[in-house]
XYZ file of C-alpha atoms in Angstrom:
763
model
C 155.649 30.143 193.924
C 155.019 29.560 190.027
C 152.190 28.124 190.337
C 151.117 30.040 193.701
C 151.593 33.422 190.886
C 149.533 32.100 187.761
C 146.734 30.311 190.215
C 146.780 33.843 191.717
C 147.039 36.199 188.210
C 144.166 34.100 186.753
C 142.388 34.468 189.488
C 142.753 37.839 189.300
C 141.565 38.158 185.137
C 138.478 35.622 185.939
C 137.221 38.955 188.460
C 138.356 41.305 186.441
C 136.822 39.713 183.275
C 133.166 39.376 186.101
C 133.052 42.877 186.589
C 133.679 44.804 183.443
C 131.357 41.562 182.362
C 128.532 43.183 185.060
C 129.457 46.799 184.060
C 128.737 46.229 180.936
C 125.224 44.870 181.492
C 124.207 47.387 184.063
C 125.382 49.651 181.415
C 122.695 47.999 179.032
C 120.505 48.250 181.372
C 120.380 52.074 182.328
C 120.919 52.691 178.457
C 117.315 51.385 178.193
C 116.630 53.267 180.600
C 116.946 56.566 179.754
C 116.668 56.082 175.882
C 113.293 55.124 177.611
C 112.221 58.389 177.952
C 111.791 59.274 175.202
C 109.075 57.491 174.767
C 105.347 58.548 174.311
C 103.193 58.004 178.178
C 100.526 59.309 180.019
C 102.174 62.664 181.956
C 101.565 60.353 185.540
C 103.794 57.453 183.992
C 106.391 59.319 182.536
C 106.354 61.137 186.263
C 106.734 58.105 187.636
C 109.582 56.575 184.984
C 111.520 59.841 185.974
C 111.412 59.417 189.788
C 112.958 55.030 189.082
C 115.226 56.333 186.887
C 116.729 59.041 189.235
C 116.856 57.041 191.979
C 118.803 54.057 189.779
C 121.787 56.436 188.523
C 121.289 58.490 191.789
C 122.466 54.550 192.985
C 125.121 53.906 190.259
C 127.111 57.969 189.162
C 129.722 57.175 192.196
C 130.819 53.643 189.691
C 129.313 54.814 186.719
C 129.332 59.165 186.754
C 131.528 59.085 182.969
C 129.568 56.710 181.356
C 126.237 58.755 182.401
C 126.942 62.093 181.113
C 127.273 60.670 177.772
C 124.845 58.165 177.346
C 121.949 61.707 178.919
C 124.336 63.746 176.337
C 123.775 61.271 173.848
C 120.234 59.933 173.849
C 119.081 64.026 174.711
C 120.256 65.363 171.199
C 119.429 62.528 169.715
C 115.443 62.402 170.645
C 115.318 66.450 170.430
C 111.106 66.691 170.616
C 111.757 65.140 174.138
C 114.581 67.621 175.364
C 112.222 68.899 177.940
C 112.333 65.125 179.486
C 116.273 65.191 179.899
C 116.295 68.316 181.224
C 114.264 67.370 183.898
C 116.145 63.761 185.002
C 119.161 66.499 184.868
C 117.557 69.534 186.697
C 116.538 65.493 189.392
C 120.068 64.400 188.747
C 121.790 67.936 190.102
C 119.314 68.578 193.593
C 120.820 64.725 194.249
C 124.417 65.338 193.668
C 125.626 69.381 192.001
C 128.898 68.011 190.717
C 126.880 66.155 187.985
C 124.755 68.757 186.984
C 128.326 71.140 186.610
C 130.264 68.304 184.779
C 126.601 67.518 182.211
C 126.437 71.367 181.697
C 130.514 71.887 181.232
C 129.912 68.962 178.519
C 127.134 70.871 176.947
C 128.973 73.745 176.843
C 132.295 71.963 175.343
C 130.000 70.631 172.611
C 128.671 74.653 171.827
C 131.566 75.325 171.462
C 132.312 72.858 169.381
C 129.561 73.266 167.256
C 129.746 76.763 166.884
C 133.441 76.052 165.613
C 133.045 73.695 163.551
C 130.071 75.249 161.537
C 127.238 72.719 163.388
C 124.536 74.752 163.935
C 122.173 72.662 163.326
C 123.462 70.956 165.892
C 124.277 73.411 168.291
C 121.089 74.875 167.909
C 119.197 71.814 170.317
C 122.487 72.708 172.501
C 121.756 75.443 172.708
C 117.227 74.837 173.565
C 118.982 72.312 176.446
C 121.094 74.962 178.381
C 118.391 77.746 177.898
C 116.222 74.799 179.315
C 118.178 74.128 182.008
C 117.381 77.264 183.290
C 113.751 76.433 184.026
C 114.787 73.385 185.756
C 117.123 75.932 187.822
C 119.746 73.834 187.166
C 122.171 77.370 185.074
C 121.501 80.169 186.356
C 118.668 83.257 184.430
C 122.527 85.555 184.905
C 124.453 82.799 182.893
C 122.587 82.682 180.401
C 121.557 86.171 179.355
C 125.322 86.088 179.179
C 126.023 84.286 177.270
C 123.361 85.130 175.007
C 124.711 89.226 175.328
C 128.481 87.538 174.491
C 126.986 86.089 171.067
C 124.720 89.331 170.521
C 128.111 91.481 171.174
C 129.974 89.513 168.547
C 127.344 89.518 165.998
C 128.031 92.872 165.551
C 131.730 93.518 165.180
C 133.328 94.022 162.223
C 134.542 90.874 163.110
C 131.693 88.563 162.384
C 130.725 88.095 159.021
C 126.931 87.881 157.917
C 126.437 84.244 157.044
C 127.705 83.349 160.507
C 126.400 86.279 161.971
C 123.268 85.005 161.320
C 123.262 81.355 161.969
C 124.950 82.588 165.822
C 121.689 85.005 166.401
C 119.037 81.932 165.046
C 121.501 79.600 167.193
C 119.149 82.079 170.221
C 116.207 83.310 168.827
C 115.057 79.320 168.704
C 115.366 78.768 171.719
C 113.956 81.874 173.036
C 110.487 80.486 172.680
C 111.867 78.392 175.452
C 113.779 80.523 178.206
C 110.951 84.046 176.786
C 109.624 83.254 179.945
C 111.411 82.682 182.591
C 113.611 85.815 181.267
C 110.866 87.882 181.469
C 109.735 87.047 185.323
C 113.458 87.732 186.435
C 114.694 89.772 185.025
C 111.904 91.190 182.064
C 115.007 94.651 181.991
C 117.819 92.714 180.675
C 115.772 90.613 178.474
C 114.148 93.500 176.351
C 117.821 95.098 176.485
C 119.121 92.600 174.610
C 115.899 92.588 172.417
C 115.722 95.682 171.325
C 119.783 95.041 170.424
C 118.945 92.310 168.188
C 115.800 94.544 166.705
C 118.565 96.610 165.440
C 120.305 94.032 163.916
C 117.098 92.650 161.906
C 116.811 96.064 160.634
C 119.781 96.859 158.661
C 120.972 93.063 157.790
C 121.199 92.755 154.207
C 118.894 90.254 152.176
C 120.743 89.415 149.340
C 120.028 85.535 150.298
C 116.402 86.088 150.008
C 116.612 87.687 146.605
C 119.620 84.908 145.755
C 117.220 82.378 146.368
C 114.063 82.630 146.648
C 111.261 80.399 144.962
C 109.461 83.429 143.683
C 110.363 86.386 141.383
C 107.162 88.017 142.672
C 105.276 89.201 146.302
C 102.315 86.575 146.795
C 99.268 86.889 149.445
C 102.092 85.257 152.063
C 105.244 87.310 151.451
C 108.500 85.273 151.193
C 111.004 85.448 154.347
C 114.236 84.202 155.028
C 114.614 81.604 158.097
C 115.798 84.446 159.790
C 112.998 87.184 159.619
C 110.504 84.073 159.441
C 111.970 83.516 163.351
C 112.657 86.891 164.606
C 108.447 88.156 163.467
C 107.432 84.741 165.737
C 109.429 86.252 168.552
C 108.692 89.589 168.039
C 104.421 88.346 167.867
C 105.952 85.631 171.196
C 106.774 88.644 173.464
C 105.076 91.669 172.584
C 101.372 90.288 171.770
C 101.119 87.181 173.783
C 103.627 87.992 176.937
C 105.648 84.432 176.253
C 101.633 81.985 176.762
C 101.692 79.276 174.723
C 98.355 78.519 175.304
C 97.779 75.414 173.555
C 100.906 73.610 175.794
C 103.333 72.692 172.731
C 106.324 73.034 174.738
C 106.704 70.672 177.616
C 107.492 71.143 180.789
C 108.180 67.900 182.869
C 109.496 69.741 184.691
C 106.821 71.766 186.197
C 105.745 68.732 188.512
C 108.913 68.977 190.657
C 108.635 72.968 191.030
C 109.123 72.662 194.533
C 111.653 70.292 194.102
C 114.267 71.693 191.804
C 114.015 75.571 193.293
C 116.115 73.900 196.399
C 119.221 72.961 194.175
C 122.520 74.082 193.360
C 121.982 77.078 190.113
C 125.536 76.699 188.613
C 126.693 79.073 185.385
C 127.438 78.812 182.123
C 131.990 79.147 180.928
C 132.562 82.045 178.450
C 132.376 81.224 174.715
C 134.935 81.721 172.904
C 134.255 82.348 169.039
C 137.060 83.119 166.785
C 137.144 85.946 163.429
C 136.561 83.795 161.163
C 140.112 82.242 158.602
C 140.224 84.668 155.407
C 141.342 81.386 152.921
C 143.293 81.986 149.795
C 141.900 79.927 147.270
C 144.310 78.033 145.695
C 144.810 74.796 144.053
C 146.531 73.055 147.080
C 143.549 74.517 149.262
C 140.643 74.177 147.231
C 139.249 70.931 148.757
C 137.546 72.928 151.029
C 134.772 74.251 148.447
C 132.610 70.975 149.037
C 131.856 71.936 152.818
C 131.062 75.463 151.578
C 130.048 78.276 153.574
C 126.264 77.390 154.669
C 123.893 79.841 153.822
C 120.402 80.632 155.687
C 117.753 78.482 153.736
C 113.953 80.470 152.441
C 110.341 79.311 154.843
C 108.281 78.745 152.264
C 104.702 78.610 153.034
C 101.525 78.300 151.466
C 99.219 78.064 153.530
C 97.480 80.967 155.157
C 93.835 80.289 157.635
C 91.617 81.267 155.330
C 92.765 77.568 153.734
C 91.351 75.195 155.939
C 88.213 76.933 157.064
C 86.378 74.144 155.419
C 88.122 71.605 157.408
C 86.964 73.396 160.643
C 90.530 73.379 162.341
C 92.770 76.497 161.901
C 95.697 77.420 160.544
C 97.603 79.512 163.338
C 99.275 82.653 161.824
C 102.329 82.771 159.819
C 104.336 84.565 162.690
C 102.392 82.978 165.098
C 104.775 80.533 168.180
C 102.535 77.715 167.391
C 103.299 78.065 163.879
C 106.711 77.718 164.779
C 107.210 75.414 167.165
C 104.662 72.911 165.219
C 106.850 73.656 162.183
C 109.926 72.927 163.873
C 108.713 69.946 164.932
C 108.123 68.723 161.462
C 111.886 69.150 160.243
C 112.996 67.596 162.600
C 110.821 64.411 162.670
C 111.404 64.784 158.842
C 115.223 65.242 158.918
C 115.588 62.243 161.754
C 114.007 60.022 159.262
C 114.946 61.364 156.164
C 116.159 57.614 154.336
C 112.920 55.827 156.259
C 109.739 56.638 154.638
C 107.747 54.505 156.609
C 108.922 55.846 159.686
C 108.970 59.428 158.879
C 105.190 58.884 157.787
C 104.442 57.277 161.142
C 105.995 59.675 163.263
C 104.525 62.342 161.867
C 100.725 60.753 161.247
C 101.461 59.792 165.296
C 103.003 63.460 166.647
C 100.049 65.262 167.116
C 96.923 65.148 169.249
C 93.806 64.073 167.077
C 92.159 66.320 169.872
C 93.654 69.405 169.053
C 92.146 71.716 166.414
C 95.078 72.851 164.681
C 95.026 71.396 160.924
C 99.092 70.001 161.713
C 98.443 68.433 158.275
C 99.136 71.625 156.024
C 101.975 72.304 158.181
C 103.704 69.029 157.063
C 102.890 68.770 153.866
C 104.072 73.139 153.602
C 107.107 71.554 155.436
C 107.876 69.349 152.239
C 107.628 71.522 150.340
C 109.960 73.599 151.749
C 112.329 71.187 151.741
C 111.973 70.321 147.747
C 112.590 73.877 146.758
C 115.250 73.924 149.462
C 117.977 76.549 147.346
C 120.945 74.254 149.487
C 121.402 70.961 148.151
C 120.974 70.556 144.605
C 123.007 67.041 143.992
C 120.787 64.602 146.401
C 117.495 62.909 144.295
C 115.158 64.954 147.410
C 111.854 64.902 145.112
C 112.497 60.921 145.404
C 111.845 60.886 148.488
C 109.499 63.755 149.298
C 107.343 61.944 146.735
C 108.332 58.440 148.919
C 107.128 61.240 152.052
C 104.043 61.835 150.766
C 102.232 58.575 149.268
C 103.213 56.556 153.032
C 100.946 59.754 154.093
C 98.215 59.831 151.566
C 98.478 55.486 152.881
C 97.709 56.864 156.356
C 95.740 59.080 156.251
C 94.135 59.116 152.384
C 90.789 61.448 153.204
C 93.377 64.375 153.870
C 95.845 64.929 152.460
C 94.709 64.105 149.512
C 92.938 67.360 149.339
C 95.770 69.579 151.005
C 98.247 67.828 148.183
C 96.097 69.138 145.173
C 95.273 72.324 146.551
C 98.336 72.787 147.353
C 99.715 71.510 143.171
C 96.745 73.763 141.918
C 98.308 76.614 143.722
C 101.488 75.904 143.003
C 101.073 76.071 139.254
C 98.758 79.610 139.041
C 102.116 81.149 140.544
C 104.422 79.223 138.155
C 105.826 82.127 135.280
C 107.257 83.347 138.955
C 109.475 80.395 140.163
C 112.299 79.685 140.738
C 113.933 77.389 137.097
C 115.862 75.155 140.224
C 112.483 75.421 141.420
C 110.232 74.193 138.396
C 112.690 71.434 137.700
C 112.374 69.682 141.315
C 108.164 70.228 141.585
C 108.343 68.434 137.278
C 110.100 65.665 138.938
C 107.897 65.360 141.932
C 104.458 65.330 140.887
C 105.719 62.869 137.900
C 106.465 60.593 140.839
C 103.549 61.357 142.552
C 101.526 61.107 139.546
C 103.136 57.296 138.002
C 101.697 56.077 141.858
C 98.512 57.498 141.157
C 97.748 56.361 137.484
C 98.121 59.332 136.192
C 95.068 60.538 137.349
C 94.783 64.735 137.695
C 92.165 67.286 136.683
C 94.140 67.855 133.483
C 91.261 70.266 132.381
C 92.016 72.810 134.650
C 95.872 73.200 132.885
C 94.713 72.865 128.559
C 95.132 76.808 129.541
C 98.817 76.619 129.830
C 98.971 75.250 126.559
C 97.253 76.512 124.122
C 98.906 78.977 121.975
C 98.482 82.459 122.630
C 100.275 86.041 122.430
C 101.038 85.597 125.556
C 102.212 82.439 125.692
C 106.569 81.232 123.825
C 107.589 77.974 123.730
C 109.779 79.793 127.109
C 106.753 80.234 129.294
C 107.387 78.642 132.487
C 103.759 77.239 132.957
C 103.959 75.986 128.939
C 107.235 74.422 129.261
C 106.406 72.793 132.876
C 104.003 70.726 131.546
C 105.748 69.473 128.949
C 108.781 68.694 130.903
C 105.310 66.596 133.166
C 104.610 64.834 130.058
C 108.176 63.955 129.157
C 109.530 62.624 132.309
C 105.919 61.214 132.804
C 106.183 58.727 129.638
C 109.961 58.255 131.362
C 108.133 56.728 133.991
C 105.576 54.380 131.873
C 104.822 53.506 128.019
C 103.875 56.402 125.477
C 100.495 55.105 124.567
C 98.472 55.869 128.309
C 99.914 58.458 128.561
C 98.384 59.032 125.248
C 95.697 57.784 126.115
C 95.006 59.511 129.767
C 95.320 62.662 128.021
C 93.413 65.293 126.087
C 93.422 66.040 122.473
C 95.191 69.675 123.541
C 97.964 67.613 124.856
C 98.844 65.973 121.636
C 101.037 68.461 119.699
C 103.061 68.059 123.180
C 103.355 63.848 123.470
C 105.554 61.452 122.512
C 104.954 58.813 120.059
C 107.326 57.084 120.110
C 110.425 56.242 122.477
C 112.232 54.053 119.722
C 115.507 55.122 117.880
C 115.180 57.367 114.906
C 115.836 55.391 111.237
C 118.389 56.717 109.458
C 117.626 55.118 105.142
C 115.094 58.741 104.432
C 118.376 61.371 105.723
C 120.671 59.595 102.798
C 121.362 58.941 99.865
C 122.267 55.519 97.407
C 126.075 55.863 98.436
C 125.955 56.858 102.131
C 122.852 54.206 101.797
C 125.446 51.155 100.870
C 128.785 52.677 103.310
C 125.899 51.849 105.943
C 124.830 48.658 104.704
C 128.954 47.771 104.315
C 129.289 48.741 107.675
C 125.950 46.454 109.303
C 126.986 43.769 107.620
C 130.774 44.117 108.866
C 129.348 43.975 112.295
C 127.289 41.180 111.973
C 130.388 39.046 110.976
C 132.532 40.406 113.073
C 135.332 42.143 111.273
C 138.435 42.672 112.486
C 138.938 46.195 114.241
C 141.022 47.223 111.815
C 139.096 47.396 108.767
C 137.191 50.992 110.929
C 140.278 51.594 111.973
C 141.455 52.346 108.223
C 137.410 53.273 106.894
C 137.740 55.657 109.315
C 141.136 57.235 109.149
C 140.943 56.959 105.464
C 138.370 59.283 104.542
C 138.107 61.468 101.696
C 135.400 63.995 104.017
C 136.643 62.544 107.918
C 133.053 64.485 109.226
C 130.469 62.491 107.305
C 132.415 58.824 107.374
C 132.577 59.197 110.823
C 129.091 60.890 111.174
C 127.841 57.421 109.180
C 129.726 55.185 111.092
C 129.136 56.773 114.934
C 124.851 56.562 113.777
C 125.199 53.115 112.475
C 125.948 51.907 115.513
C 123.924 53.643 117.528
C 120.882 52.559 115.397
C 122.838 49.128 114.670
C 122.488 48.116 118.605
C 119.377 50.558 120.274
C 117.297 47.233 120.991
C 118.592 47.775 125.187
C 120.708 50.892 127.039
C 123.310 47.735 127.490
C 123.401 46.631 124.074
C 124.532 50.234 123.085
C 126.953 50.850 125.828
C 128.679 46.854 124.955
C 128.355 48.404 121.060
C 130.555 51.681 122.695
C 133.277 49.239 124.434
C 133.853 46.998 122.077
C 134.528 50.342 119.024
C 135.763 52.033 122.390
C 139.175 52.526 119.291
C 137.187 54.069 116.864
C 135.190 56.703 119.052
C 138.635 57.741 120.436
C 140.458 58.198 116.851
C 136.799 60.092 115.583
C 137.542 62.526 119.348
C 140.682 62.860 118.101
C 139.874 64.984 115.420
C 139.168 68.576 115.355
C 135.177 68.515 115.124
C 135.106 64.739 115.991
C 133.426 65.363 119.550
C 130.583 67.257 117.790
C 130.219 64.642 114.947
C 129.327 62.143 117.989
C 126.998 64.371 119.028
C 124.992 65.498 116.216
C 124.814 61.630 116.113
C 123.511 60.769 119.148
C 121.426 63.613 118.858
C 119.505 62.669 115.762
C 119.473 58.610 116.677
C 118.229 58.940 120.036
C 115.961 62.456 119.189
C 112.980 60.825 121.128
C 114.715 59.712 123.678
C 116.944 62.226 125.827
C 116.491 59.594 128.545
C 119.092 57.629 126.271
C 121.243 60.525 125.641
C 121.638 61.230 128.363
C 123.139 58.000 130.180
C 125.294 58.033 127.104
C 126.775 61.206 126.689
C 127.350 60.205 130.958
C 129.299 56.989 129.691
C 131.251 58.574 126.513
C 132.920 61.440 129.434
C 133.471 58.544 131.620
C 135.783 56.872 128.662
C 137.134 60.072 128.185
C 135.818 59.827 124.548
C 133.918 62.456 125.495
C 135.330 65.801 127.404
C 133.348 67.811 129.887
C 134.283 71.405 128.108
C 133.302 70.102 124.019
C 130.381 68.821 125.254
C 129.439 71.836 127.749
C 129.791 73.943 124.808
C 127.859 71.550 121.304
C 125.023 72.277 123.874
C 124.829 75.704 123.898
C 125.257 74.999 119.748
C 121.570 73.303 119.803
C 118.124 74.605 119.020
C 116.520 76.971 120.719
C 113.862 75.438 121.345
C 115.710 72.759 122.427
C 117.781 74.747 124.924
C 114.785 74.706 126.797
C 114.950 71.443 127.415
C 115.410 70.452 131.486
C 117.568 67.271 130.059
C 119.726 69.330 128.583
C 120.631 71.069 131.838
C 121.112 67.826 133.429
C 123.698 67.243 130.630
C 125.137 70.270 131.580
C 125.147 70.412 135.772
C 126.323 67.041 135.125
C 129.396 67.380 133.283
C 130.337 70.182 135.153
C 129.784 67.705 138.420
C 132.222 65.298 136.440
C 134.787 67.851 135.907
C 134.454 68.187 139.884
C 134.657 64.479 141.133
C 138.037 64.228 139.251
C 138.679 67.464 140.374
C 138.279 65.841 144.497
C 140.256 61.928 142.617
C 143.200 63.905 141.712
C 143.038 66.088 145.244
C 142.529 62.418 146.628
C 144.918 60.549 144.955
C 148.115 63.662 145.681
C 146.602 63.233 149.509
C 147.352 60.023 149.965
C 150.752 60.147 148.986
C 152.167 64.123 150.794
C 155.254 61.647 152.413
C 155.944 60.689 149.153
C 158.655 63.296 147.520
C 158.820 62.034 144.550
C 155.192 61.114 144.053
C 154.019 63.709 145.640
C 154.972 66.030 142.770
C 154.318 64.222 140.279
C 150.286 63.992 141.983
C 150.183 67.767 143.088
C 151.088 68.377 138.725
C 147.946 66.566 138.394
C 146.008 67.822 141.102
C 146.682 71.587 139.508
C 146.070 70.971 135.851
C 142.749 69.079 136.335
C 141.894 72.774 138.701
C 143.159 74.915 136.425
C 140.841 73.265 133.450
C 137.817 73.366 135.627
C 138.414 77.160 136.304
C 138.465 77.160 132.702
C 135.381 74.992 132.300
C 133.119 77.659 134.593
C 135.362 80.418 132.300
C 133.558 78.521 129.608
C 130.234 78.495 130.726
C 130.430 82.180 131.549
C 131.750 83.279 128.296
C 128.838 80.131 126.674
C 125.659 82.684 128.495
C 126.986 86.088 127.268
C 127.418 85.049 124.415
C 124.340 83.275 123.790
C 123.196 85.873 125.499
C 124.148 89.095 122.797
C 124.279 86.505 119.453
C 122.472 83.828 119.604
C 118.859 82.906 118.163
C 116.550 85.696 119.316
C 112.889 83.757 119.423
C 110.714 84.682 121.932
C 110.851 84.031 125.641
C 114.744 82.695 124.675
C 115.891 85.651 126.546
C 114.009 85.447 129.476
C 114.428 81.987 130.058
C 118.705 82.412 129.390
C 118.631 84.761 132.182
C 116.920 82.497 134.499
C 119.333 79.611 133.623
C 122.218 82.001 133.564
C 121.110 82.720 137.298
C 120.423 79.488 138.443
C 124.093 78.908 137.634
C 125.491 81.351 139.429
C 123.219 79.700 142.243
C 124.853 75.994 142.134
C 128.066 77.134 141.493
C 129.040 80.283 143.683
C 131.226 78.460 146.513
C 133.303 77.117 142.811
C 133.130 80.704 140.519
C 133.538 82.319 144.138
C 137.607 82.667 143.574
C 137.376 82.857 140.174
C 140.009 86.063 139.018
C 137.693 89.455 138.693
C 139.413 90.343 135.585
C 138.426 87.460 133.866
C 134.828 87.546 134.018
C 134.502 90.789 133.259
C 136.494 89.705 130.400
C 134.003 86.823 129.772
C 130.236 89.536 129.982
C 131.742 91.825 128.252
C 129.307 95.107 128.810
C 126.384 93.010 129.862
C 125.331 94.893 133.233
C 122.787 92.632 134.048
C 124.619 89.199 133.875
C 127.436 91.097 136.041
C 125.238 92.677 138.417
C 123.877 89.007 139.419
C 127.479 87.808 139.807
C 127.899 90.870 142.075
C 125.124 90.161 144.058
C 126.501 86.414 144.321
C 129.840 87.816 145.955
C 128.502 89.768 147.670
C 126.138 87.222 149.284
C 129.387 85.302 150.040
C 131.274 88.859 151.594
C 134.011 88.317 148.620
C 135.241 91.561 147.939
C 135.102 91.594 143.725
């Protein structure tokens, strides 16, 4: 009996294993078929593929409904350029099985709710477009989608909804309107236009502080800047009022139109109501500080370079900035770039292949424009976006050299001519990108055009932004290549901006005979690998500590200047001496003075070594930042100084994050928790002190610093950039401390108030 039982159990297991293997194979085949809808085919092949897929899925629905739903949802959001194909598939399956259609709608609605609750607005946009398109495929009742739109807009205009959130919720609706506008116009135009009138009222009354803070240009040019919501609204409004919801170029795919007769007989479903809760008010303390690392999302700025007159010579047209064609093409380009952000080759191929070459629209202008929009985005400071954009532009130039080189050259020319009115952070990104770009093309450019920006004149100072940009560009090119090559390639007018050598400075010319003896003695002991006690006594017993400490650090840096790794190794070896020096009152300043003196010709080395010295806790972030405000004003205009400034703050923020993670890991152990919490709170307080000190330093330098021509205006640009970059941390500092730091500096305090108002924080 026992043997019989074992045999039957084994038979069952084998049968079950075989069944699962079979299901796995079936699911794999279904997965391939569903994903295949996203592949480019002719329209007739596409329709045929849809019909075959519907027959296959209908057969497997009873046994694999949940799997099929999940696969369709996954590939719909993964292939947003082919949304309408998956919408058609859902429509045809709803025709065969209305319960399936109802369940798919429920899944999309639940995901929409989840994305909005979590602030994942980009994903919420895609889901809303799908729901809107399902109305076109006769799966969702048009009244239901209007109910959804109206419920969201009604929430937006209430006092419970802050503008940052309301703008994104409205953006989700506006982006979906080109898909469904024509259907709603036919079905219920009265209700549609009543709803659009409410949106128009909101748009007229909303604040535009985000535009004031994040715009690329400080003044309006031929193409005025606007934020993304204004841009999309103007595009939708033109599509509605002037074009009557008609897409002349058929850029919005509608494969379901081939099944109109069949789909008209299908069962329509209603959408579940969306529950949008009030945004929680969080009082920030050290214990709940971590939510600042996922700060509030603010709408970006819609960046435009080109208008229709810029492409006339190419025999192609460029849609107007507010045309629906420009909206659709820009949306497609953004999606392709976002989907392939880490794969430059796949991205460039997709951008080239996406658009029909027969269409008389210069979509490459839009591609370049969107890449610059990404480059100049003020919401993403720490990603190396310049490298990503540079690699993408280079790859596209390889595929379309005749067209792209001309467009990129025009863009650079236009940006350089407007440089004096550009945001300082955008200039930094532009310079880094352009240096990378030129380095890949042997630094070949029409440099003669820019001589006007560097020659001395009454209007030009060392802080004029066009002059600063070209100086930093040449500096970056030197970092990426050889000084001799750059000096050879550029004309005489640029010689004053060029660095003749990247080598360290020889200290012999700066010291008297007595100090030179000390230098030679230190070098001799370095070579002989003398015991550490000698160097400790040299520093500790010095009558003039600052002088001897400075000589030691300077000699060490000069002695180990062969390579950067050799220098870092030397610092690590003599780490105890550095700690002794840093422990004195002005010890950190002594180290920094020596570092800036020895490597004044190579700011890359300065950045790397300061980063290392902060990491091994020889230097503190606070003292590094304080020191930066004591350097010569002309040196403060150098970008590397502000990279060190931002890197020091970033390191302090990372330290707080690290302490928080340690605290959170032992939250269940009371004794450990109290110790780690204390360390975390201390780190958090130190970060607050660092920000307060930054306010004081900016204000003091503004009021009492050396007033060189143009320096105060440049410092204001840097202060604005500081506020924008760290607004989510600064927002919770006590107002009284900020007021005390800024004292009577009304201009700086006004900038601060603007940021607080943008974040909806009462100060």
